[in-house]
Coordinates of C-alpha atoms in Angstrom, one line a residue:
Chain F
X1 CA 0.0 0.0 0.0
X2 CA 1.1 3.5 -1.2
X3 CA 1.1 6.0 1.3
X4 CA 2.0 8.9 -0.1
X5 CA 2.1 13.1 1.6
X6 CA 2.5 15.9 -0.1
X7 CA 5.1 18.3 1.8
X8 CA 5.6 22.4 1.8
X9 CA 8.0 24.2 3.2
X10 CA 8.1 27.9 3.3
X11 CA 10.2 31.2 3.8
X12 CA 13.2 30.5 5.3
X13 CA 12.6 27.0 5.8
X14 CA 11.9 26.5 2.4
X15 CA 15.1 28.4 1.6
X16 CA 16.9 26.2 3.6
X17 CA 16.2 22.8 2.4
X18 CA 16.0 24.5 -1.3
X19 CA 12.5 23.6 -2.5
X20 CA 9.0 24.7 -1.9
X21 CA 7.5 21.3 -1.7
X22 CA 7.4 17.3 -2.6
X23 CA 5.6 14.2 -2.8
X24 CA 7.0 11.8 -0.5
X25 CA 6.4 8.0 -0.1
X26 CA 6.3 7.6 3.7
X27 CA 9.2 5.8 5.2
X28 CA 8.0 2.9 7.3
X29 CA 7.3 3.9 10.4
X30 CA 7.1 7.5 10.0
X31 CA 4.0 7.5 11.0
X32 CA 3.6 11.0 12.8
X33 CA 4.2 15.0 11.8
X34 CA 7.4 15.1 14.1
X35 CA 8.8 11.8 12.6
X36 CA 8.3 12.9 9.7
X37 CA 10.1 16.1 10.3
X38 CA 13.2 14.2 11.9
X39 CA 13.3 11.9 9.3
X40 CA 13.7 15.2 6.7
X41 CA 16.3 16.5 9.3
X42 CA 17.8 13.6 8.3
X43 CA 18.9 14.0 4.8
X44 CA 21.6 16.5 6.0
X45 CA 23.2 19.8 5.2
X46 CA 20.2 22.2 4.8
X47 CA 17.8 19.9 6.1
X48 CA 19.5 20.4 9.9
X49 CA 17.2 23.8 9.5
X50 CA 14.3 21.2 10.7
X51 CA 16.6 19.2 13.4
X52 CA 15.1 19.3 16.9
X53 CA 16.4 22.6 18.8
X54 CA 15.5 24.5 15.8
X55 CA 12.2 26.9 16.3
X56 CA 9.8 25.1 13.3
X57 CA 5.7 25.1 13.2
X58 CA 3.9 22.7 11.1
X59 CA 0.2 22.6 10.0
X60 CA -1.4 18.9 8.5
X61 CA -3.9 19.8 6.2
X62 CA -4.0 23.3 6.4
X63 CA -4.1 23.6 10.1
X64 CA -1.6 24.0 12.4
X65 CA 0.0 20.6 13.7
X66 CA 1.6 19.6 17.1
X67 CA 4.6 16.9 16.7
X68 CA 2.1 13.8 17.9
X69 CA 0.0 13.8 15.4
X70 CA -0.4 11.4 12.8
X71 CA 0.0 11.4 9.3
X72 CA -2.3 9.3 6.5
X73 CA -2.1 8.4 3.1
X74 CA -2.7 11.8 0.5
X75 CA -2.2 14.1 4.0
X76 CA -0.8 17.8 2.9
X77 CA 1.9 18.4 5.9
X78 CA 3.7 22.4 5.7
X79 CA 7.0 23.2 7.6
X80 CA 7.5 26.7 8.3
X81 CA 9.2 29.1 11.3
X82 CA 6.7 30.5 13.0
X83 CA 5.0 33.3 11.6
X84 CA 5.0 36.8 11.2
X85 CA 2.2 38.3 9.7
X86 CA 0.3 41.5 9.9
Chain E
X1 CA -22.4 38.9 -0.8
X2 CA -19.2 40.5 0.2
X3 CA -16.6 38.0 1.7
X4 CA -15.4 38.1 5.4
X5 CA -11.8 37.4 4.2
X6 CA -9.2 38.6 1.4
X7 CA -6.3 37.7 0.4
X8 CA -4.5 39.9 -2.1
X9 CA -1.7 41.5 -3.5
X10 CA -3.6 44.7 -4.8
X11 CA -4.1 47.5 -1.9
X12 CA -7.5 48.2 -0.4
X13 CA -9.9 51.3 0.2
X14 CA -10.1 51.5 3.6
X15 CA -12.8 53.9 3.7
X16 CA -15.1 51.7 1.4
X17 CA -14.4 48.8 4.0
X18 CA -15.6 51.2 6.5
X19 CA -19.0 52.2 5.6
X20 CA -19.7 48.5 3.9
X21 CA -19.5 47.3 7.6
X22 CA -22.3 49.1 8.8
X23 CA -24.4 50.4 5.0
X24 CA -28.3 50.1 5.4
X25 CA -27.7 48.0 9.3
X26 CA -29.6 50.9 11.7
X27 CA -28.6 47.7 14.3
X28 CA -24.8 49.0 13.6
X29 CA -23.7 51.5 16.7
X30 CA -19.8 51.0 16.6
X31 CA -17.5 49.9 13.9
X32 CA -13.9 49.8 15.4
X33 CA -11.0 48.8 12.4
X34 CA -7.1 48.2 12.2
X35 CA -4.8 49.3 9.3
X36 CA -1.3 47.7 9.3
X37 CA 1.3 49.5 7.5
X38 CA 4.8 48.8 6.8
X39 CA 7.9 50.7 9.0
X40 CA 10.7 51.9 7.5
X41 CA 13.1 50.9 10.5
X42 CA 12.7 47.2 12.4
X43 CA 15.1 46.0 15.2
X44 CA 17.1 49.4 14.5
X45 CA 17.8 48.6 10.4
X46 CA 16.4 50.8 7.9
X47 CA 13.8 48.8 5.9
X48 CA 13.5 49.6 2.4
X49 CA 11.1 47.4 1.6
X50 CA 9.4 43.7 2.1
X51 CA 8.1 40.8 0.6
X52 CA 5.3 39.1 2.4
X53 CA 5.3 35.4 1.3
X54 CA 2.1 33.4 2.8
X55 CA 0.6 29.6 2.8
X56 CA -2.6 29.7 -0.5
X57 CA -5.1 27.8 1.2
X58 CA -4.4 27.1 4.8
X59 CA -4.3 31.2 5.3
X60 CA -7.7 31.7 4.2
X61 CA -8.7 29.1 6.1
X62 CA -6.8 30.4 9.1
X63 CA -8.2 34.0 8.8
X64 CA -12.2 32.4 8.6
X65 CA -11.1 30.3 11.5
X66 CA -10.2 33.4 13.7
X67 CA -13.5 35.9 12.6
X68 CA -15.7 32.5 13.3
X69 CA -13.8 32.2 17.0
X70 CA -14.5 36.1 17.6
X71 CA -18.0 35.7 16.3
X72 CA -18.4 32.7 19.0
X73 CA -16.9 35.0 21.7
X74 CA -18.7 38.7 20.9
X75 CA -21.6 40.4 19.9
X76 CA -20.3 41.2 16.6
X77 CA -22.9 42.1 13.5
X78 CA -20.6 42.2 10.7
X79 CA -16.1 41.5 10.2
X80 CA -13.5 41.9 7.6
X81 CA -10.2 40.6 7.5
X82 CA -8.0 41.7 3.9
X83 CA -4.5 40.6 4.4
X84 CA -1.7 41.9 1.6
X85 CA 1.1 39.4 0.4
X86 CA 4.1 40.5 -2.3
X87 CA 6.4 43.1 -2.3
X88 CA 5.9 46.3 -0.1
X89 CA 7.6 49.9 0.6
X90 CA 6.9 51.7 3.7
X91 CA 4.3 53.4 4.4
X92 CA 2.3 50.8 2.3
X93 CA -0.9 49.2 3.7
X94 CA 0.1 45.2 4.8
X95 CA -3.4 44.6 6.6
X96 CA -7.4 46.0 7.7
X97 CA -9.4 44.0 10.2
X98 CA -13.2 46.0 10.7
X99 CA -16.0 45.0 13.1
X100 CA -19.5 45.8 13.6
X101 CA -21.2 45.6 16.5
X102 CA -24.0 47.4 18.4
X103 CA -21.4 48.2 21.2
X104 CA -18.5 49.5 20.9
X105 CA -17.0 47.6 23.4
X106 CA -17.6 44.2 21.8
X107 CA -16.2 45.9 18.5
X108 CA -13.1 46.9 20.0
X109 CA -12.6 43.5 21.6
X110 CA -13.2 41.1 18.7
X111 CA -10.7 43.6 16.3
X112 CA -7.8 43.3 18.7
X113 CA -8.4 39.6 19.0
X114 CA -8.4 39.1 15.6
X115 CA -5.0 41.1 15.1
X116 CA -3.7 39.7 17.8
X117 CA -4.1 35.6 16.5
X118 CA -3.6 37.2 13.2
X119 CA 0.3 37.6 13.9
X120 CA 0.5 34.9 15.7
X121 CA -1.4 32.2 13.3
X122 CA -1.9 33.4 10.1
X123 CA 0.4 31.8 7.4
X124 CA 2.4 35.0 6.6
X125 CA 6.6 35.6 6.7
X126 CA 8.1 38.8 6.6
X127 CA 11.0 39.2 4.1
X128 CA 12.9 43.2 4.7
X129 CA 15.5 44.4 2.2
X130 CA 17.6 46.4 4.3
X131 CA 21.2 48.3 3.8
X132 CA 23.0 44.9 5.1
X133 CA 20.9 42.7 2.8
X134 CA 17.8 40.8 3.0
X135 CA 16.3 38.8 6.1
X136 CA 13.6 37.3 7.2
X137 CA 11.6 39.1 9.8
X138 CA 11.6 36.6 13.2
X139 CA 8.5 35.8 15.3
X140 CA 8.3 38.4 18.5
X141 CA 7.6 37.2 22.0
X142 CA 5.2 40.6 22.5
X143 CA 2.9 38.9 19.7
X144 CA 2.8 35.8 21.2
X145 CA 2.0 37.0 24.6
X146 CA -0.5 39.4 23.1
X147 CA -2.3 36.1 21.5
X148 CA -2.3 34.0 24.6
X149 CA -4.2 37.2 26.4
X150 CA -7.2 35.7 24.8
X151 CA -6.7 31.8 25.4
X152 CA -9.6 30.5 27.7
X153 CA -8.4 27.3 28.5
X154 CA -5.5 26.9 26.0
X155 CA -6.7 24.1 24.2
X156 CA -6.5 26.1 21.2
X157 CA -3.3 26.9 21.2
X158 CA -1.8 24.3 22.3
X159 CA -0.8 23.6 18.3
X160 CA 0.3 26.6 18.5
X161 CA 3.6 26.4 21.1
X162 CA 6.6 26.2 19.9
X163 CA 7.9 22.3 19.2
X164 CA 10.6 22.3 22.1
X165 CA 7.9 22.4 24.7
X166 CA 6.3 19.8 23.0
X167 CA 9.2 17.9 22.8
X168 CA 10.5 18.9 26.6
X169 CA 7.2 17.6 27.7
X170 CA 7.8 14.1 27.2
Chain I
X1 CA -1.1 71.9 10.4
X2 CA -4.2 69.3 10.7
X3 CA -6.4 69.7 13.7
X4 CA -6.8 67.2 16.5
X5 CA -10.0 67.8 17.3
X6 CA -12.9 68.9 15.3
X7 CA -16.6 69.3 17.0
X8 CA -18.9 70.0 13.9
X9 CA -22.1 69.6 12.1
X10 CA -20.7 68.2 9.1
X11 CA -20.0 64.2 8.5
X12 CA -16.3 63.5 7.7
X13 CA -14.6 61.0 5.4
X14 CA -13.1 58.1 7.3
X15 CA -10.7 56.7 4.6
X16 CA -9.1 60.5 4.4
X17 CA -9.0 60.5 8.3
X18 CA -7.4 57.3 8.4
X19 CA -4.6 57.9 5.6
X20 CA -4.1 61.0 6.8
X21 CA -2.8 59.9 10.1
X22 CA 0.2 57.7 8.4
X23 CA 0.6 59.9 5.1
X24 CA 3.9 60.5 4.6
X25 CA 5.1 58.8 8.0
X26 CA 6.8 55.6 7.6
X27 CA 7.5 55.3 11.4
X28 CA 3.7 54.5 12.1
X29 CA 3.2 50.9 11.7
X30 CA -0.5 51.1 13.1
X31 CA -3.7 53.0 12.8
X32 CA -6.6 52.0 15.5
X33 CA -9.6 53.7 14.4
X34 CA -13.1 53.8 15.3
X35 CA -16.5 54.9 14.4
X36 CA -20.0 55.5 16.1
X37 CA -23.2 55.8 14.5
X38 CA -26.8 56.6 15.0
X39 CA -28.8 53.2 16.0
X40 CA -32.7 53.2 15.3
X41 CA -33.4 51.0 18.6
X42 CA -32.1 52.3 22.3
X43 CA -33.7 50.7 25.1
X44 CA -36.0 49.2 23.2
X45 CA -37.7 52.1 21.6
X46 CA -37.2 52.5 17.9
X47 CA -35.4 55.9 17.0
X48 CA -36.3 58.1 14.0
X49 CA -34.0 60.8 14.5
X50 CA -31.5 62.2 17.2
X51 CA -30.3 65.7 18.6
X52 CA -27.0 66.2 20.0
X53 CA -26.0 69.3 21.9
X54 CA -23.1 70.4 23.2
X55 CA -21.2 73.1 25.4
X56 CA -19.0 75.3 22.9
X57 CA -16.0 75.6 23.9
X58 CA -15.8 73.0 26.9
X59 CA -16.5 70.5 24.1
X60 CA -13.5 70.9 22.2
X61 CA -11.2 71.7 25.5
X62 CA -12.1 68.0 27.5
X63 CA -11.7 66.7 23.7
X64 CA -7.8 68.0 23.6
X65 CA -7.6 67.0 27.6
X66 CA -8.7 63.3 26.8
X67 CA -6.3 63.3 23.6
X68 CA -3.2 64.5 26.0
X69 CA -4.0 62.0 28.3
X70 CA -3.8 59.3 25.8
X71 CA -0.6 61.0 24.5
X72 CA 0.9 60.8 28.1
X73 CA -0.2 56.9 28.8
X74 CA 0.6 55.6 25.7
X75 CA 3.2 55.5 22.8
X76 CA 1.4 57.7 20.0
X77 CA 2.5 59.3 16.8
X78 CA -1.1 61.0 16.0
X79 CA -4.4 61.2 17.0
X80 CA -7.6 62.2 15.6
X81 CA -11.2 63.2 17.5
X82 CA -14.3 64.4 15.1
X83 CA -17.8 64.0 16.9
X84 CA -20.6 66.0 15.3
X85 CA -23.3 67.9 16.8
X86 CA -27.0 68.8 15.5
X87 CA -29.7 66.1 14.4
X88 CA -28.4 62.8 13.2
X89 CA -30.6 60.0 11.8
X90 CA -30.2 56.4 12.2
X91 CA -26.5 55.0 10.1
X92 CA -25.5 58.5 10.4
X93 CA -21.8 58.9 11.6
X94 CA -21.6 60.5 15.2
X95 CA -18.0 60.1 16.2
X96 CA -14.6 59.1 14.7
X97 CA -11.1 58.4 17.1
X98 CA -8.3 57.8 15.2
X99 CA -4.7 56.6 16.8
X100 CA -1.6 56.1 15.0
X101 CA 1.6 54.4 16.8
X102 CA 4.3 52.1 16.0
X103 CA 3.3 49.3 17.9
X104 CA -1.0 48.2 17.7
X105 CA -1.2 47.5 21.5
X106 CA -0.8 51.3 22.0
X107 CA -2.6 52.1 19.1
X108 CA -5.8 50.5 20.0
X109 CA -5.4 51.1 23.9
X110 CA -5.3 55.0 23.2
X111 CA -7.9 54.5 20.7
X112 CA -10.3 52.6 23.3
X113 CA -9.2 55.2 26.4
X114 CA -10.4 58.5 24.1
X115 CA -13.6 56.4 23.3
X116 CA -14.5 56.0 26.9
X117 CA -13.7 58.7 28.0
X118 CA -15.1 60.7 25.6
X119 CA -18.5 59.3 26.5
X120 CA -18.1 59.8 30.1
X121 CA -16.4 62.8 30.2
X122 CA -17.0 65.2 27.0
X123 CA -20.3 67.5 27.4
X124 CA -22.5 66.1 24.8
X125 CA -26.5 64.9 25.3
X126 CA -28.7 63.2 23.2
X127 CA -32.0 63.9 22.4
X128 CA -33.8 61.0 20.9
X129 CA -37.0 61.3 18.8
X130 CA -39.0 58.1 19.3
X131 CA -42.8 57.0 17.9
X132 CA -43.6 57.8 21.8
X133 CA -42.4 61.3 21.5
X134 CA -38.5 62.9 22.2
X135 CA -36.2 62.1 25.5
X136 CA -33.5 62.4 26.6
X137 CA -30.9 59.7 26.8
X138 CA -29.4 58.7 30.7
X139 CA -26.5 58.2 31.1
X140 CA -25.2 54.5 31.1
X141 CA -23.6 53.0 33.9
X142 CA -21.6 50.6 31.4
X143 CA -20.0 53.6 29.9
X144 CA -19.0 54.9 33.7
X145 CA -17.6 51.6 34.5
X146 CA -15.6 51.2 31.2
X147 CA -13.9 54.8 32.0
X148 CA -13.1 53.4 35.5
X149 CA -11.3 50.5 34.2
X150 CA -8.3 53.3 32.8
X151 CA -8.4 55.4 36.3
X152 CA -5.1 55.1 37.6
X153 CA -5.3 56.5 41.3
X154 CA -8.7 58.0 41.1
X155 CA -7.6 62.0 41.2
X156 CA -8.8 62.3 37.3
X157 CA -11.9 61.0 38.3
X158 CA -13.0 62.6 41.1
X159 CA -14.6 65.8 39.2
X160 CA -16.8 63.3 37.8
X161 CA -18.3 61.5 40.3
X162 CA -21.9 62.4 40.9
X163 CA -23.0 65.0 43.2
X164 CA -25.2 62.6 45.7
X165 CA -21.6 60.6 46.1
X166 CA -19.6 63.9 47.1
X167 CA -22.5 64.9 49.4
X168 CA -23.2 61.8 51.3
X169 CA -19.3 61.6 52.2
X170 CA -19.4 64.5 54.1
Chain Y
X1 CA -17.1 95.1 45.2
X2 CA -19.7 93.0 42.2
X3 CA -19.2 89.3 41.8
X4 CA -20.8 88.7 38.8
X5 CA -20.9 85.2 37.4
X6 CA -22.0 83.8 34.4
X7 CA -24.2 80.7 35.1
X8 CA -25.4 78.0 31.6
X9 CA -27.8 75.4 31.3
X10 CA -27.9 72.3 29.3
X11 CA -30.0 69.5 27.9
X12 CA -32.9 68.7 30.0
X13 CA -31.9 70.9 32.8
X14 CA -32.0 73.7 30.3
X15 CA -35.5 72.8 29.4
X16 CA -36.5 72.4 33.0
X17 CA -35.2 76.0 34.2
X18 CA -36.3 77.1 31.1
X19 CA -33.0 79.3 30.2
X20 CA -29.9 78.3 28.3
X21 CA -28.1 81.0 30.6
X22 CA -28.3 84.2 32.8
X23 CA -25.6 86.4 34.3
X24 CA -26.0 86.6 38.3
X25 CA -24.6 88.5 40.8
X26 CA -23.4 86.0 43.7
X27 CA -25.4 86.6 46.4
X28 CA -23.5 87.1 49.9
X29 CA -22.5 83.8 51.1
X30 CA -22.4 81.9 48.0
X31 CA -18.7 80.9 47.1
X32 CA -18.7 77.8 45.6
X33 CA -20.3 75.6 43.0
X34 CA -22.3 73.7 45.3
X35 CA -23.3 77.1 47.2
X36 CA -24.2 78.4 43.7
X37 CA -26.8 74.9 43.0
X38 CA -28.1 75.2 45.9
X39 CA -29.2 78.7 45.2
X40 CA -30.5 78.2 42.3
X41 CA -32.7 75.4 43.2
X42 CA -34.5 77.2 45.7
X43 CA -36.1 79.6 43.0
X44 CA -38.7 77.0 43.0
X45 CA -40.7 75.2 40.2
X46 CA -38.1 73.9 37.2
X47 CA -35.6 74.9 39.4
X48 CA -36.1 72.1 41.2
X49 CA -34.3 69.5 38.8
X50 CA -30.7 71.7 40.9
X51 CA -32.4 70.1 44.1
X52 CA -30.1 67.9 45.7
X53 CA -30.6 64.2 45.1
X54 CA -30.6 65.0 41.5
X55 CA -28.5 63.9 39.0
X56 CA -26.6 66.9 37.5
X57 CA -22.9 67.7 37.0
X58 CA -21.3 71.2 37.1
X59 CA -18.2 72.5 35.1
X60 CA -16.8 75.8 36.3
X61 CA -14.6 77.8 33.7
X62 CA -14.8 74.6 31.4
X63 CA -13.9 72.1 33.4
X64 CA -15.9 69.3 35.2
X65 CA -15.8 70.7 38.9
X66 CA -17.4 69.1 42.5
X67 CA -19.7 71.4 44.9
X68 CA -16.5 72.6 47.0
X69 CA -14.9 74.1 43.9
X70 CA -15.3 78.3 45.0
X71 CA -16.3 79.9 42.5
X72 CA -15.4 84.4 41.8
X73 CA -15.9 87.5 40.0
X74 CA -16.3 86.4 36.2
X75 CA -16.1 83.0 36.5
X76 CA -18.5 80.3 33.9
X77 CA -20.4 78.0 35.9
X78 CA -22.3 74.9 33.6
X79 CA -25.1 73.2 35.3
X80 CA -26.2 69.6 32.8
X81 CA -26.9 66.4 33.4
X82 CA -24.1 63.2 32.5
X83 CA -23.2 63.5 29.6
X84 CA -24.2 60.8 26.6
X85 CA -22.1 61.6 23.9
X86 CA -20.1 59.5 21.1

């Protein structure tokens, strides 16, 4: 079974790791936003910009996501430093 | 009908956002409104201008998310949220929120609130071109604690701290 | 120079009012504004038409004392007062306040003070015409409770308790 | 030595003494705002709605003042009810 997300990343996050999004195929396992977001952290260099330490919000579907919760087949999961609007 | 939320790059009449909030609505007593504009200076750096980059999608959703919360919590008769994104000089309008309401202090309440969770959970980065080069703008603590101000019992923003104490928790 | 304060028969534009407080001023980062208008129901009665008088002169003096008060409490780069007198009908604009400041907080807290105390303090009555004939319009104790909330030690306030308090605490 | 003041009315206490103003020569004795209210209200009739117990503010030389406020030559003493503006 396929069980693929979609991923964003935005302003200086998305800076950092050098894209503004992906598809991903879900590692087994990774079953949850913030092992999701350590398994990214993962692939090195400017992916450290999402390591644990580092000050990153994350929404699943649109809204904004603590690290426990999990992540499902066609999900849309954003990373992003917190914001700044207005 | 009008929409409660915008978001655009093109700049708005602020006047016309006014007087739609209470045109033909005798019920309308108070209509208190926000205009955000752009500074030229920051953290002591000259800004010479700034691109606002935002999520399409999760921050319209976030904007209808905080007038529906203000609409739970105050007699409100009427609200509009605009938000700009793109490039943008000082002195350049970035934001409006407007409410109607009988009262005005129910008006006054739900605009702050909605500024207030504006900057702390709409989708929008701040990008300033300054004399030492371009940054982007980071997250101030005065916003957050403005937001939590308003938290009730901090369910709802418990998404919304920051991932260490979620991780320090465990 | 613009005035501060303007007591007049005329209505005003809220747009210019608005944009005229940040024109040419990239320092301010924030405009708190708001408006009041004419209501057709007050206490339950329906309200064709409204008179409001005033006191020349003492008007448009506690008008500049309210807006140095705000000046002194709060960080502000300009401020704005307009309240009309004469008959007003129902959606008709009464009263615009107008803050402009770096920071929102202080924008809106200035903004909110003038209100208050503007109904509290500033010598205007209303005179409402109503299908059971024209009254005049109490004062309400929500509005003298909401200008309590920004008395800091009570001296300001004094003057403007009622006369029954000052002569029972002989 | 004259002490003349100049006394105005407003709103419904205008209506009810039925005079928007008067100039008055302080009678002996009356040196302060609530001196002057008390005055006034024994005239009798409309005068009345000065009576103590009533609700009804004073402002002497433009500016909200209590009964103990002494009043002098040429001063501008307001009699209205609380105000209802905005």
């Amino acid at each position: 079974m396929t069980m693929k997300v979609k991923i964003l990343y935005f302003a200086s996050l998305r800076e950092a790791v050098g894209q503004s999004g992906e598809e991903l195929e879900l590692p087994a396992g990774v079953e949850t936003v913030g092992a999701l977001r350590a398994h990214l952290a993962g692939r090195g260099e400017g992916w450290q910009a999402l390591a644990a330490g580092r000050n990153v919000r994350a929404a699943l579907n649109q809204r904004m996501a603590g690290a426990d919760v999990p992540i499902g087949a066609g999900d849309e999961v954003a990373f992003f430093p917190p914001v700044t609007g207005g | 009908m009008r929409p409660q939320v915008s978001v655009q790059e093109a700049d708005f009449d602020v006047g016309a956002e006014i007087a739609a909030l209470s045109a033909g609505r005798p019920e309308v007593g108070a209509v208190a409104s926000f205009v955000g504009l752009v500074r030229d200076v920051n953290d002591g750096s000259g800004v010479r201008a700034m691109t606002l980059e935002h999520y399409p999608g999760m921050t319209e959703r976030s904007l209808t998310d905080i007038i529906e919360q203000a609409k739970r919590r105050w007699s409100v008769l009427g609200m509009r949220v605009i938000h700009r994104y793109g490039r943008l000089e000082p002195t350049d309008r970035i934001v409006f929120v407007g409410v109607a309401s009988s009262h005005r202090g129910d008006a006054f309440a739900a605009c702050e609130f909605i500024m207030d969770y504006l900057k702390t959970r709409a989708p929008f980065w701040k990008r300033e071109e300054t004399p030492e080069g371009a940054r982007w703008v980071d997250a101030r603590e005065a916003d957050d604690s403005a937001a939590a101000r308003w938290a009730e019992d901090g369910t709802g923003d418990a998404v919304d701290e920051s991932w260490e104490e979620v991780e320090q928790r465990r």
